[in-house]
């Protein structure tokens, strides 16, 4: 059952306007800062231009992207080059790759989500969140009240579309605590935690496997809200448990991504909707406008790379962004959100699963139509395929 109407009391959280020291502020000052960047959205006829950034902050963002995306791209190039010209160098190169892939990265550390790069990403992509205050789950968003009364668990956060990487959704994990009162795990393929460079971005996502068992365990986990003395944790201490983010279109969402089009490729996937019904989840669906504009994806006309990727369950593809590099283009990203509350069913029928699928994704398409004039895409339509 959808909670709000499609035309609601829409507010915009302009995260890109937050101060760079946001995460080091006291909790009360953090919520004051969010209140200052919360406003009524205005209708616009074309996408917003990226916000200004200092040379130093933009350089830091570019270096970050070169680390997490450039390193994975360079590894096969360097390896093949060594194999062809200096095979002897592989004896030190391969152990180096092994170290970069397997050196320990402690899980769920607060610093991963409480550092300056979160605000810099919000600036780089001019991140704005659009929520409907008429939705009971969004009434307290961005206010101190969400600390005392967070969104009820379990919560499934849908990050749509996939694209090369949904950087809007990645940035969201840094700020989700102040919007929902909770922080999320992110479900995905295990390999991302072993890819040199990319695994540092995965550390911020708090990655978990995307299999059914892992999803259900994480959704059933009680959020860590109180300390041993019964005192409520401040925003300096992450609240994890009971909330999982996932990109529902998976590999198809990568290979079908096309600049200028808003399409969500789901096919016959229904497993996630079944889990949501079994757990009685609150589904927080988000469409991140601008994701498909960040990169161009190079695909073969025969779909060979996509077929191999599906077989291996890991994406193998070529892409380029700003300056023909792995750095994403500076695009203003706006999230349109819609919440659906599931009725819990221990053994949902096929009809119930299909009905929820239509409500969640069809409703997200309708919400896109209602909000697109705030995003600068009045002529677009979100297609669900």
mmCIF file of C-alpha atoms in Angstrom:
data_model
loop_
_atom_site.group_PDB
_atom_site.id
_atom_site.type_symbol
_atom_site.label_atom_id
_atom_site.label_comp_id
_atom_site.label_asym_id
_atom_site.label_seq_id
_atom_site.Cartn_x
_atom_site.Cartn_y
_atom_site.Cartn_z
ATOM 1 C CA UNK A 1 0.000 0.000 0.000
ATOM 2 C CA UNK A 2 1.453 3.378 -1.012
ATOM 3 C CA UNK A 3 1.371 5.861 1.804
ATOM 4 C CA UNK A 4 1.340 9.312 0.129
ATOM 5 C CA UNK A 5 -0.413 10.611 -2.946
ATOM 6 C CA UNK A 6 1.692 11.275 -6.038
ATOM 7 C CA UNK A 7 1.169 15.018 -5.709
ATOM 8 C CA UNK A 8 2.297 15.683 -2.152
ATOM 9 C CA UNK A 9 4.097 18.126 0.080
ATOM 10 C CA UNK A 10 7.473 17.911 -1.677
ATOM 11 C CA UNK A 11 10.643 19.184 -0.009
ATOM 12 C CA UNK A 12 14.182 19.289 -1.381
ATOM 13 C CA UNK A 13 17.299 18.478 0.629
ATOM 14 C CA UNK A 14 20.162 20.204 -1.203
ATOM 15 C CA UNK A 15 23.003 18.153 0.267
ATOM 16 C CA UNK A 16 25.552 19.903 -1.927
ATOM 17 C CA UNK A 17 25.123 23.042 0.176
ATOM 18 C CA UNK A 18 26.218 21.373 3.413
ATOM 19 C CA UNK A 19 29.512 22.585 4.954
ATOM 20 C CA UNK A 20 32.611 20.489 4.356
ATOM 21 C CA UNK A 21 32.994 19.928 8.103
ATOM 22 C CA UNK A 22 29.434 18.564 8.397
ATOM 23 C CA UNK A 23 30.474 15.201 9.838
ATOM 24 C CA UNK A 24 32.659 16.766 12.512
ATOM 25 C CA UNK A 25 29.855 19.007 13.818
ATOM 26 C CA UNK A 26 27.889 18.253 16.959
ATOM 27 C CA UNK A 27 24.620 16.430 16.344
ATOM 28 C CA UNK A 28 22.463 19.510 16.969
ATOM 29 C CA UNK A 29 24.602 21.580 14.581
ATOM 30 C CA UNK A 30 24.305 18.871 11.925
ATOM 31 C CA UNK A 31 20.524 19.038 11.993
ATOM 32 C CA UNK A 32 20.669 22.820 11.939
ATOM 33 C CA UNK A 33 22.859 22.597 8.834
ATOM 34 C CA UNK A 34 20.368 20.254 7.160
ATOM 35 C CA UNK A 35 17.485 22.591 8.026
ATOM 36 C CA UNK A 36 19.335 25.391 6.216
ATOM 37 C CA UNK A 37 19.589 23.355 3.006
ATOM 38 C CA UNK A 38 15.968 22.138 3.099
ATOM 39 C CA UNK A 39 13.573 24.077 0.898
ATOM 40 C CA UNK A 40 10.571 23.891 -1.342
ATOM 41 C CA UNK A 41 11.705 22.823 -4.834
ATOM 42 C CA UNK A 42 11.149 25.000 -7.862
ATOM 43 C CA UNK A 43 10.016 23.847 -11.267
ATOM 44 C CA UNK A 44 12.768 24.060 -13.879
ATOM 45 C CA UNK A 45 12.747 23.359 -17.609
ATOM 46 C CA UNK A 46 16.263 21.982 -17.993
ATOM 47 C CA UNK A 47 18.739 20.077 -15.801
ATOM 48 C CA UNK A 48 20.544 22.128 -13.177
ATOM 49 C CA UNK A 49 24.145 23.067 -13.815
ATOM 50 C CA UNK A 50 26.663 21.488 -11.409
ATOM 51 C CA UNK A 51 27.343 23.674 -8.377
ATOM 52 C CA UNK A 52 30.663 25.565 -8.097
ATOM 53 C CA UNK A 53 33.543 23.754 -6.397
ATOM 54 C CA UNK A 54 36.941 24.952 -5.292
ATOM 55 C CA UNK A 55 39.865 23.715 -7.363
ATOM 56 C CA UNK A 56 41.175 21.760 -4.390
ATOM 57 C CA UNK A 57 37.878 19.972 -3.657
ATOM 58 C CA UNK A 58 37.286 19.087 -7.314
ATOM 59 C CA UNK A 59 40.852 17.806 -7.596
ATOM 60 C CA UNK A 60 40.301 15.637 -4.529
ATOM 61 C CA UNK A 61 37.122 14.240 -6.100
ATOM 62 C CA UNK A 62 38.929 13.447 -9.365
ATOM 63 C CA UNK A 63 41.744 11.698 -7.473
ATOM 64 C CA UNK A 64 39.168 9.667 -5.554
ATOM 65 C CA UNK A 65 37.496 8.539 -8.794
ATOM 66 C CA UNK A 66 40.870 7.669 -10.320
ATOM 67 C CA UNK A 67 41.571 5.488 -7.287
ATOM 68 C CA UNK A 68 38.271 3.614 -7.123
ATOM 69 C CA UNK A 69 37.553 3.420 -10.881
ATOM 70 C CA UNK A 70 40.845 4.201 -12.605
ATOM 71 C CA UNK A 71 42.884 1.537 -10.810
ATOM 72 C CA UNK A 72 40.536 -1.332 -11.831
ATOM 73 C CA UNK A 73 40.642 -0.104 -15.442
ATOM 74 C CA UNK A 74 44.442 0.148 -15.494
ATOM 75 C CA UNK A 75 45.150 -3.266 -13.966
ATOM 76 C CA UNK A 76 44.332 -5.377 -17.063
ATOM 77 C CA UNK A 77 46.091 -2.853 -19.322
ATOM 78 C CA UNK A 78 49.285 -2.909 -17.257
ATOM 79 C CA UNK A 79 49.145 -6.678 -16.818
ATOM 80 C CA UNK A 80 48.764 -7.324 -20.560
ATOM 81 C CA UNK A 81 51.523 -4.805 -21.288
ATOM 82 C CA UNK A 82 53.917 -6.565 -18.927
ATOM 83 C CA UNK A 83 52.963 -9.956 -20.317
ATOM 84 C CA UNK A 84 53.771 -8.770 -23.834
ATOM 85 C CA UNK A 85 56.934 -6.779 -23.141
ATOM 86 C CA UNK A 86 58.430 -7.627 -19.734
ATOM 87 C CA UNK A 87 57.049 -10.923 -18.377
ATOM 88 C CA UNK A 88 59.723 -10.966 -15.676
ATOM 89 C CA UNK A 89 58.059 -7.985 -14.020
ATOM 90 C CA UNK A 90 54.985 -10.091 -13.308
ATOM 91 C CA UNK A 91 56.826 -11.712 -10.393
ATOM 92 C CA UNK A 92 56.438 -8.504 -8.382
ATOM 93 C CA UNK A 93 53.309 -7.153 -10.108
ATOM 94 C CA UNK A 94 51.070 -10.130 -9.314
ATOM 95 C CA UNK A 95 51.962 -10.188 -5.581
ATOM 96 C CA UNK A 96 51.274 -6.445 -5.521
ATOM 97 C CA UNK A 97 47.815 -7.030 -6.967
ATOM 98 C CA UNK A 98 47.268 -9.788 -4.434
ATOM 99 C CA UNK A 99 48.107 -7.425 -1.589
ATOM 100 C CA UNK A 100 45.823 -4.693 -2.964
ATOM 101 C CA UNK A 101 42.986 -7.200 -3.294
ATOM 102 C CA UNK A 102 43.314 -8.948 0.060
ATOM 103 C CA UNK A 103 44.857 -6.580 2.581
ATOM 104 C CA UNK A 104 42.442 -6.227 5.507
ATOM 105 C CA UNK A 105 39.800 -3.509 5.465
ATOM 106 C CA UNK A 106 37.890 -3.582 8.776
ATOM 107 C CA UNK A 107 34.130 -3.659 8.313
ATOM 108 C CA UNK A 108 31.578 -1.044 9.286
ATOM 109 C CA UNK A 109 33.994 1.555 10.644
ATOM 110 C CA UNK A 110 32.303 4.939 11.330
ATOM 111 C CA UNK A 111 35.074 6.824 9.500
ATOM 112 C CA UNK A 112 34.030 5.256 6.200
ATOM 113 C CA UNK A 113 30.840 7.330 6.364
ATOM 114 C CA UNK A 114 31.934 10.218 8.520
ATOM 115 C CA UNK A 115 34.586 11.831 6.360
ATOM 116 C CA UNK A 116 34.841 14.813 4.082
ATOM 117 C CA UNK A 117 34.608 12.811 0.836
ATOM 118 C CA UNK A 118 30.861 12.361 1.434
ATOM 119 C CA UNK A 119 30.233 16.117 1.227
ATOM 120 C CA UNK A 120 32.651 16.450 -1.700
ATOM 121 C CA UNK A 121 30.703 13.777 -3.602
ATOM 122 C CA UNK A 122 27.477 15.639 -2.800
ATOM 123 C CA UNK A 123 29.042 18.768 -4.292
ATOM 124 C CA UNK A 124 30.540 17.009 -7.314
ATOM 125 C CA UNK A 125 27.115 15.646 -8.285
ATOM 126 C CA UNK A 126 25.078 18.559 -6.841
ATOM 127 C CA UNK A 127 22.985 16.007 -4.934
ATOM 128 C CA UNK A 128 19.375 16.918 -4.135
ATOM 129 C CA UNK A 129 16.846 14.592 -2.488
ATOM 130 C CA UNK A 130 13.119 15.074 -3.131
ATOM 131 C CA UNK A 131 10.816 13.636 -0.454
ATOM 132 C CA UNK A 132 7.097 13.893 0.237
ATOM 133 C CA UNK A 133 6.316 15.199 3.743
ATOM 134 C CA UNK A 134 2.831 13.713 3.452
ATOM 135 C CA UNK A 135 4.437 10.288 3.757
ATOM 136 C CA UNK A 136 4.616 9.346 7.474
ATOM 137 C CA UNK A 137 8.058 7.803 6.828
ATOM 138 C CA UNK A 138 9.360 11.140 5.534
ATOM 139 C CA UNK A 139 7.756 13.587 7.951
ATOM 140 C CA UNK A 140 10.732 13.510 10.331
ATOM 141 C CA UNK A 141 13.424 13.310 7.644
ATOM 142 C CA UNK A 142 16.239 15.777 8.188
ATOM 143 C CA UNK A 143 15.019 16.760 11.668
ATOM 144 C CA UNK A 144 16.178 15.757 15.188
ATOM 145 C CA UNK A 145 12.898 13.841 15.575
ATOM 146 C CA UNK A 146 14.209 11.123 13.261
ATOM 147 C CA UNK A 147 16.800 10.237 15.907
ATOM 148 C CA UNK A 148 14.086 9.396 18.429
ATOM 149 C CA UNK A 149 11.706 7.846 15.923
ATOM 150 C CA UNK A 150 13.536 6.423 12.870
ATOM 151 C CA UNK A 151 11.817 4.746 9.962
ATOM 152 C CA UNK A 152 10.421 1.400 11.087
ATOM 153 C CA UNK A 153 12.476 -1.625 10.147
ATOM 154 C CA UNK A 154 12.988 -3.666 8.116
ATOM 155 C CA UNK A 155 13.763 -1.218 5.305
ATOM 156 C CA UNK A 156 14.740 -2.012 1.724
ATOM 157 C CA UNK A 157 16.234 0.969 -0.124
ATOM 158 C CA UNK A 158 16.078 0.653 -3.924
ATOM 159 C CA UNK A 159 18.785 2.553 -5.819
ATOM 160 C CA UNK A 160 17.702 2.980 -9.429
ATOM 161 C CA UNK A 161 19.141 2.809 -12.041
ATOM 162 C CA UNK A 162 22.452 0.928 -11.881
ATOM 163 C CA UNK A 163 24.403 2.652 -14.679
ATOM 164 C CA UNK A 164 28.166 2.112 -14.442
ATOM 165 C CA UNK A 165 27.874 3.007 -10.764
ATOM 166 C CA UNK A 166 24.990 4.856 -9.172
ATOM 167 C CA UNK A 167 27.031 7.619 -7.556
ATOM 168 C CA UNK A 168 23.912 9.301 -6.251
ATOM 169 C CA UNK A 169 23.084 6.176 -4.253
ATOM 170 C CA UNK A 170 26.699 5.846 -3.106
ATOM 171 C CA UNK A 171 26.573 9.408 -1.820
ATOM 172 C CA UNK A 172 23.218 8.665 -0.173
ATOM 173 C CA UNK A 173 24.798 6.163 2.248
ATOM 174 C CA UNK A 174 26.821 8.981 3.823
ATOM 175 C CA UNK A 175 23.628 10.911 4.688
ATOM 176 C CA UNK A 176 20.981 8.225 5.124
ATOM 177 C CA UNK A 177 21.254 8.467 8.940
ATOM 178 C CA UNK A 178 19.963 12.054 8.925
ATOM 179 C CA UNK A 179 17.097 11.257 6.529
ATOM 180 C CA UNK A 180 15.773 7.931 7.834
ATOM 181 C CA UNK A 181 17.393 7.681 11.258
ATOM 182 C CA UNK A 182 19.137 4.489 10.152
ATOM 183 C CA UNK A 183 22.120 3.408 8.110
ATOM 184 C CA UNK A 184 22.149 0.650 5.572
ATOM 185 C CA UNK A 185 24.088 -2.316 4.415
ATOM 186 C CA UNK A 186 24.436 -2.472 0.630
ATOM 187 C CA UNK A 187 23.838 -5.765 -1.166
ATOM 188 C CA UNK A 188 25.972 -6.587 -4.189
ATOM 189 C CA UNK A 189 28.349 -9.091 -5.723
ATOM 190 C CA UNK A 190 31.156 -10.189 -3.420
ATOM 191 C CA UNK A 191 33.843 -9.465 -5.993
ATOM 192 C CA UNK A 192 33.647 -5.687 -5.444
ATOM 193 C CA UNK A 193 35.240 -6.157 -2.033
ATOM 194 C CA UNK A 194 38.310 -7.682 -3.731
ATOM 195 C CA UNK A 195 38.807 -5.337 -6.684
ATOM 196 C CA UNK A 196 41.832 -3.085 -6.010
ATOM 197 C CA UNK A 197 40.716 0.510 -5.800
ATOM 198 C CA UNK A 198 37.001 -0.200 -6.015
ATOM 199 C CA UNK A 199 37.055 -1.997 -2.661
ATOM 200 C CA UNK A 200 37.728 1.323 -0.908
ATOM 201 C CA UNK A 201 34.404 2.650 -2.188
ATOM 202 C CA UNK A 202 32.785 -0.642 -1.145
ATOM 203 C CA UNK A 203 34.019 -0.016 2.402
ATOM 204 C CA UNK A 204 31.705 3.013 2.600
ATOM 205 C CA UNK A 205 28.811 0.942 1.268
ATOM 206 C CA UNK A 206 29.119 -1.691 4.019
ATOM 207 C CA UNK A 207 28.780 -4.340 1.340
ATOM 208 C CA UNK A 208 27.040 -7.656 1.986
ATOM 209 C CA UNK A 209 26.306 -10.522 -0.439
ATOM 210 C CA UNK A 210 23.101 -10.184 -2.455
ATOM 211 C CA UNK A 211 21.886 -13.732 -1.841
ATOM 212 C CA UNK A 212 18.541 -14.432 -0.197
ATOM 213 C CA UNK A 213 20.013 -15.617 3.119
ATOM 214 C CA UNK A 214 22.233 -12.557 3.582
ATOM 215 C CA UNK A 215 19.406 -10.175 2.712
ATOM 216 C CA UNK A 216 17.011 -11.752 5.206
ATOM 217 C CA UNK A 217 19.599 -11.881 8.002
ATOM 218 C CA UNK A 218 20.452 -8.209 7.529
ATOM 219 C CA UNK A 219 16.797 -7.163 7.399
ATOM 220 C CA UNK A 220 16.029 -9.133 10.569
ATOM 221 C CA UNK A 221 18.963 -7.611 12.467
ATOM 222 C CA UNK A 222 17.873 -5.182 15.158
ATOM 223 C CA UNK A 223 19.267 -1.655 14.637
ATOM 224 C CA UNK A 224 21.884 -0.575 17.166
ATOM 225 C CA UNK A 225 20.117 2.450 18.663
ATOM 226 C CA UNK A 226 20.999 2.304 22.376
ATOM 227 C CA UNK A 227 24.323 1.743 24.095
ATOM 228 C CA UNK A 228 24.855 -0.633 27.026
ATOM 229 C CA UNK A 229 23.644 2.036 29.449
ATOM 230 C CA UNK A 230 20.410 2.547 27.532
ATOM 231 C CA UNK A 231 21.526 5.898 26.117
ATOM 232 C CA UNK A 232 20.723 6.712 22.505
ATOM 233 C CA UNK A 233 23.753 6.683 20.219
ATOM 234 C CA UNK A 234 24.590 10.061 18.710
ATOM 235 C CA UNK A 235 25.114 10.501 14.970
ATOM 236 C CA UNK A 236 28.836 9.922 15.557
ATOM 237 C CA UNK A 237 28.013 6.213 16.029
ATOM 238 C CA UNK A 238 26.453 4.471 13.013
ATOM 239 C CA UNK A 239 23.125 2.687 13.463
ATOM 240 C CA UNK A 240 23.312 -0.470 11.398
ATOM 241 C CA UNK A 241 20.877 -3.309 11.169
ATOM 242 C CA UNK A 242 17.426 -3.741 9.653
ATOM 243 C CA UNK A 243 18.097 -1.720 6.512
ATOM 244 C CA UNK A 244 19.557 -2.898 3.198
ATOM 245 C CA UNK A 245 20.144 -0.970 -0.011
ATOM 246 C CA UNK A 246 20.193 -2.732 -3.367
ATOM 247 C CA UNK A 247 20.304 -1.886 -7.077
ATOM 248 C CA UNK A 248 17.422 -3.951 -8.508
ATOM 249 C CA UNK A 249 18.300 -3.855 -12.220
ATOM 250 C CA UNK A 250 21.764 -5.417 -11.764
ATOM 251 C CA UNK A 251 23.824 -6.304 -14.833
ATOM 252 C CA UNK A 252 21.024 -5.340 -17.228
ATOM 253 C CA UNK A 253 21.049 -1.852 -15.730
ATOM 254 C CA UNK A 254 24.685 -1.478 -16.754
ATOM 255 C CA UNK A 255 24.502 -2.667 -20.340
ATOM 256 C CA UNK A 256 21.181 -0.957 -21.099
ATOM 257 C CA UNK A 257 22.230 2.402 -19.663
ATOM 258 C CA UNK A 258 21.936 5.123 -22.298
ATOM 259 C CA UNK A 259 22.445 8.875 -21.803
ATOM 260 C CA UNK A 260 19.219 10.776 -22.338
ATOM 261 C CA UNK A 261 16.921 7.875 -21.454
ATOM 262 C CA UNK A 262 15.276 6.826 -18.192
ATOM 263 C CA UNK A 263 14.652 3.086 -18.290
ATOM 264 C CA UNK A 264 14.648 0.491 -15.504
ATOM 265 C CA UNK A 265 15.332 -3.020 -16.834
ATOM 266 C CA UNK A 266 13.915 -5.615 -14.436
ATOM 267 C CA UNK A 267 12.702 -8.415 -16.673
ATOM 268 C CA UNK A 268 11.138 -11.234 -14.675
ATOM 269 C CA UNK A 269 13.022 -10.546 -11.429
ATOM 270 C CA UNK A 270 10.653 -10.916 -8.479
ATOM 271 C CA UNK A 271 12.822 -12.465 -5.731
ATOM 272 C CA UNK A 272 13.403 -9.170 -3.928
ATOM 273 C CA UNK A 273 9.673 -8.387 -3.827
ATOM 274 C CA UNK A 274 9.045 -11.823 -2.333
ATOM 275 C CA UNK A 275 11.580 -11.154 0.429
ATOM 276 C CA UNK A 276 9.997 -7.752 1.119
ATOM 277 C CA UNK A 277 6.607 -9.417 1.616
ATOM 278 C CA UNK A 278 8.050 -12.159 3.807
ATOM 279 C CA UNK A 279 9.681 -9.562 6.053
ATOM 280 C CA UNK A 280 6.929 -6.930 5.933
ATOM 281 C CA UNK A 281 9.472 -4.381 4.737
ATOM 282 C CA UNK A 282 9.195 -0.667 4.162
ATOM 283 C CA UNK A 283 10.408 -0.163 0.590
ATOM 284 C CA UNK A 284 12.166 3.156 0.072
ATOM 285 C CA UNK A 285 12.387 3.453 -3.717
ATOM 286 C CA UNK A 286 14.679 6.080 -5.205
ATOM 287 C CA UNK A 287 15.212 7.102 -8.826
ATOM 288 C CA UNK A 288 18.471 9.046 -9.202
ATOM 289 C CA UNK A 289 18.058 11.368 -12.161
ATOM 290 C CA UNK A 290 21.352 11.995 -13.939
ATOM 291 C CA UNK A 291 22.899 8.552 -13.340
ATOM 292 C CA UNK A 292 22.762 7.564 -17.013
ATOM 293 C CA UNK A 293 24.476 10.835 -18.007
ATOM 294 C CA UNK A 294 27.684 10.194 -16.030
ATOM 295 C CA UNK A 295 29.306 7.726 -18.432
ATOM 296 C CA UNK A 296 29.138 6.280 -21.900
ATOM 297 C CA UNK A 297 29.181 2.482 -21.924
ATOM 298 C CA UNK A 298 30.869 0.671 -24.798
ATOM 299 C CA UNK A 299 28.944 -2.465 -25.705
ATOM 300 C CA UNK A 300 29.366 -4.998 -28.497
ATOM 301 C CA UNK A 301 26.468 -5.317 -30.991
ATOM 302 C CA UNK A 302 26.135 -9.059 -30.346
ATOM 303 C CA UNK A 303 25.694 -8.817 -26.574
ATOM 304 C CA UNK A 304 28.694 -11.066 -25.935
ATOM 305 C CA UNK A 305 30.049 -9.058 -22.987
ATOM 306 C CA UNK A 306 26.628 -8.963 -21.368
ATOM 307 C CA UNK A 307 26.195 -12.736 -21.819
ATOM 308 C CA UNK A 308 29.625 -13.401 -20.302
ATOM 309 C CA UNK A 309 28.858 -11.033 -17.431
ATOM 310 C CA UNK A 310 25.616 -12.856 -16.679
ATOM 311 C CA UNK A 311 27.372 -16.208 -16.794
ATOM 312 C CA UNK A 312 30.155 -15.083 -14.450
ATOM 313 C CA UNK A 313 27.783 -12.939 -12.333
ATOM 314 C CA UNK A 314 30.269 -10.074 -12.552
ATOM 315 C CA UNK A 315 30.142 -7.140 -14.956
ATOM 316 C CA UNK A 316 32.768 -7.022 -17.717
ATOM 317 C CA UNK A 317 32.410 -3.884 -19.816
ATOM 318 C CA UNK A 318 34.160 -0.761 -21.094
ATOM 319 C CA UNK A 319 33.145 2.771 -20.219
ATOM 320 C CA UNK A 320 34.427 6.314 -20.262
ATOM 321 C CA UNK A 321 33.391 9.586 -18.720
ATOM 322 C CA UNK A 322 34.967 12.991 -18.272
ATOM 323 C CA UNK A 323 37.946 13.652 -20.580
ATOM 324 C CA UNK A 324 37.543 10.102 -21.914
ATOM 325 C CA UNK A 325 38.693 8.811 -18.507
ATOM 326 C CA UNK A 326 37.023 6.723 -15.764
ATOM 327 C CA UNK A 327 36.116 9.947 -13.963
ATOM 328 C CA UNK A 328 32.323 10.500 -14.108
ATOM 329 C CA UNK A 329 31.000 13.652 -15.713
ATOM 330 C CA UNK A 330 29.805 16.363 -13.395
ATOM 331 C CA UNK A 331 26.041 15.939 -13.576
ATOM 332 C CA UNK A 332 23.451 17.331 -11.164
ATOM 333 C CA UNK A 333 21.765 14.305 -9.544
ATOM 334 C CA UNK A 334 18.273 14.510 -8.069
ATOM 335 C CA UNK A 335 16.621 11.618 -6.260
ATOM 336 C CA UNK A 336 12.864 11.149 -6.558
ATOM 337 C CA UNK A 337 11.681 8.982 -3.673
ATOM 338 C CA UNK A 338 8.544 6.952 -3.061
ATOM 339 C CA UNK A 339 7.767 4.708 -0.098
ATOM 340 C CA UNK A 340 5.643 1.558 -0.077
ATOM 341 C CA UNK A 341 4.755 -0.332 3.108
ATOM 342 C CA UNK A 342 4.410 -4.107 2.687
ATOM 343 C CA UNK A 343 1.977 -6.281 4.568
ATOM 344 C CA UNK A 344 3.888 -9.206 6.020
ATOM 345 C CA UNK A 345 3.144 -12.600 4.500
ATOM 346 C CA UNK A 346 5.034 -15.754 5.469
ATOM 347 C CA UNK A 347 4.268 -17.401 2.131
ATOM 348 C CA UNK A 348 3.245 -14.751 -0.417
ATOM 349 C CA UNK A 349 1.406 -15.911 -3.517
ATOM 350 C CA UNK A 350 2.584 -15.185 -7.034
ATOM 351 C CA UNK A 351 -0.271 -12.711 -7.359
ATOM 352 C CA UNK A 352 0.799 -10.871 -4.201
ATOM 353 C CA UNK A 353 4.396 -10.696 -5.430
ATOM 354 C CA UNK A 354 3.333 -9.403 -8.841
ATOM 355 C CA UNK A 355 0.973 -6.881 -7.281
ATOM 356 C CA UNK A 356 3.751 -5.512 -5.062
ATOM 357 C CA UNK A 357 6.129 -5.355 -8.034
ATOM 358 C CA UNK A 358 3.603 -3.238 -9.945
ATOM 359 C CA UNK A 359 2.941 -1.031 -6.920
ATOM 360 C CA UNK A 360 6.634 -0.392 -6.209
ATOM 361 C CA UNK A 361 7.979 0.135 -9.706
ATOM 362 C CA UNK A 362 4.825 1.425 -11.352
ATOM 363 C CA UNK A 363 4.464 3.817 -8.419
ATOM 364 C CA UNK A 364 8.078 4.926 -8.812
ATOM 365 C CA UNK A 365 7.360 5.730 -12.455
ATOM 366 C CA UNK A 366 4.332 7.788 -11.434
ATOM 367 C CA UNK A 367 6.370 9.573 -8.779
ATOM 368 C CA UNK A 368 8.998 10.382 -11.425
ATOM 369 C CA UNK A 369 6.265 11.969 -13.566
ATOM 370 C CA UNK A 370 5.086 14.016 -10.589
ATOM 371 C CA UNK A 371 8.589 15.235 -9.666
ATOM 372 C CA UNK A 372 10.451 15.429 -12.984
ATOM 373 C CA UNK A 373 9.742 19.133 -13.441
ATOM 374 C CA UNK A 374 11.725 19.734 -10.230
ATOM 375 C CA UNK A 375 14.653 17.795 -11.696
ATOM 376 C CA UNK A 376 14.834 19.616 -15.036
ATOM 377 C CA UNK A 377 13.581 16.691 -17.123
ATOM 378 C CA UNK A 378 9.952 17.717 -17.891
ATOM 379 C CA UNK A 379 9.922 15.919 -21.233
ATOM 380 C CA UNK A 380 11.110 12.511 -20.008
ATOM 381 C CA UNK A 381 9.238 9.392 -18.978
ATOM 382 C CA UNK A 382 10.505 6.581 -16.773
ATOM 383 C CA UNK A 383 9.938 3.229 -18.476
ATOM 384 C CA UNK A 384 9.848 -0.009 -16.510
ATOM 385 C CA UNK A 385 10.823 -3.000 -18.645
#
